[in-house]
Amino acid sequence: TICEHKVQYESVKARLWELKRNSNLVRVGFDRIGGMVTEVQKWGDRDERYNAETDLPMSAVPQGMATMGPSTMLAECFLRNHQLRMQADPVVEYALAGVQLVTGTNGDRKPCKTRSRSVIDPVVAFVMAMAIIKQAGAEAPGAYADITDIAI
């Protein structure tokens, strides 16, 4: 949620608490670069001293090739094999059409903002969701009831 060029952290936090109360919210990934980490880390850390009663299950997702490469591959596999269904969204379609990937030394690929022709935030968020799925060990079928159990 962005208004007047600022992230409305309290609105995001309130929505996450609503999701936690009304669903099985296991992990919420966030970009650990920049000002976001300063604010979001206060909400809870899923991997350190997590208290389910008082904390949100926040989990930092590094943006380097070691994390984003395998997560990009998982995203591609989920889509190619029809294991995940994405709702039609013009912003996501625009991002997918313009995103460019960079390849690391070991062959992994990840989205690259500087080489892309358009906004790629929805694609990066999708790849980050795949990183969270990997952290939770839920990448294999059977870890979720059906393809609608994964919220991105």
mmCIF file of N, CA and C in Angstrom, residues 1 8-16:
data_model
loop_
_atom_site.group_PDB
_atom_site.id
_atom_site.type_symbol
_atom_site.label_atom_id
_atom_site.label_comp_id
_atom_site.label_asym_id
_atom_site.label_seq_id
_atom_site.Cartn_x
_atom_site.Cartn_y
_atom_site.Cartn_z
ATOM 1 N N THR A 1 0.851 -1.169 0.000
ATOM 2 C CA THR A 1 0.000 0.000 0.000
ATOM 3 C C THR A 1 0.894 1.229 0.000
ATOM 4 N N GLN A 8 2.637 2.661 3.354
ATOM 5 C CA GLN A 8 1.780 2.813 4.525
ATOM 6 C C GLN A 8 1.921 1.558 5.386
ATOM 7 N N TYR A 9 2.997 1.521 6.177
ATOM 8 C CA TYR A 9 3.334 0.320 6.939
ATOM 9 C C TYR A 9 2.232 -0.107 7.898
ATOM 10 N N GLU A 10 1.559 0.826 8.519
ATOM 11 C CA GLU A 10 0.497 0.455 9.465
ATOM 12 C C GLU A 10 -0.654 -0.250 8.754
ATOM 13 N N SER A 11 -0.968 0.171 7.533
ATOM 14 C CA SER A 11 -2.021 -0.498 6.757
ATOM 15 C C SER A 11 -1.593 -1.917 6.376
ATOM 16 N N VAL A 12 -0.333 -2.065 5.976
ATOM 17 C CA VAL A 12 0.187 -3.377 5.626
ATOM 18 C C VAL A 12 0.157 -4.284 6.855
ATOM 19 N N LYS A 13 0.618 -3.765 7.967
ATOM 20 C CA LYS A 13 0.652 -4.545 9.209
ATOM 21 C C LYS A 13 -0.760 -4.969 9.625
ATOM 22 N N ALA A 14 -1.717 -4.054 9.549
ATOM 23 C CA ALA A 14 -3.101 -4.370 9.916
ATOM 24 C C ALA A 14 -3.666 -5.471 9.015
ATOM 25 N N ARG A 15 -3.372 -5.399 7.719
ATOM 26 C CA ARG A 15 -3.864 -6.426 6.784
ATOM 27 C C ARG A 15 -3.229 -7.785 7.071
ATOM 28 N N LEU A 16 -1.941 -7.789 7.415
ATOM 29 C CA LEU A 16 -1.277 -9.051 7.746
ATOM 30 C C LEU A 16 -1.868 -9.666 9.012
#
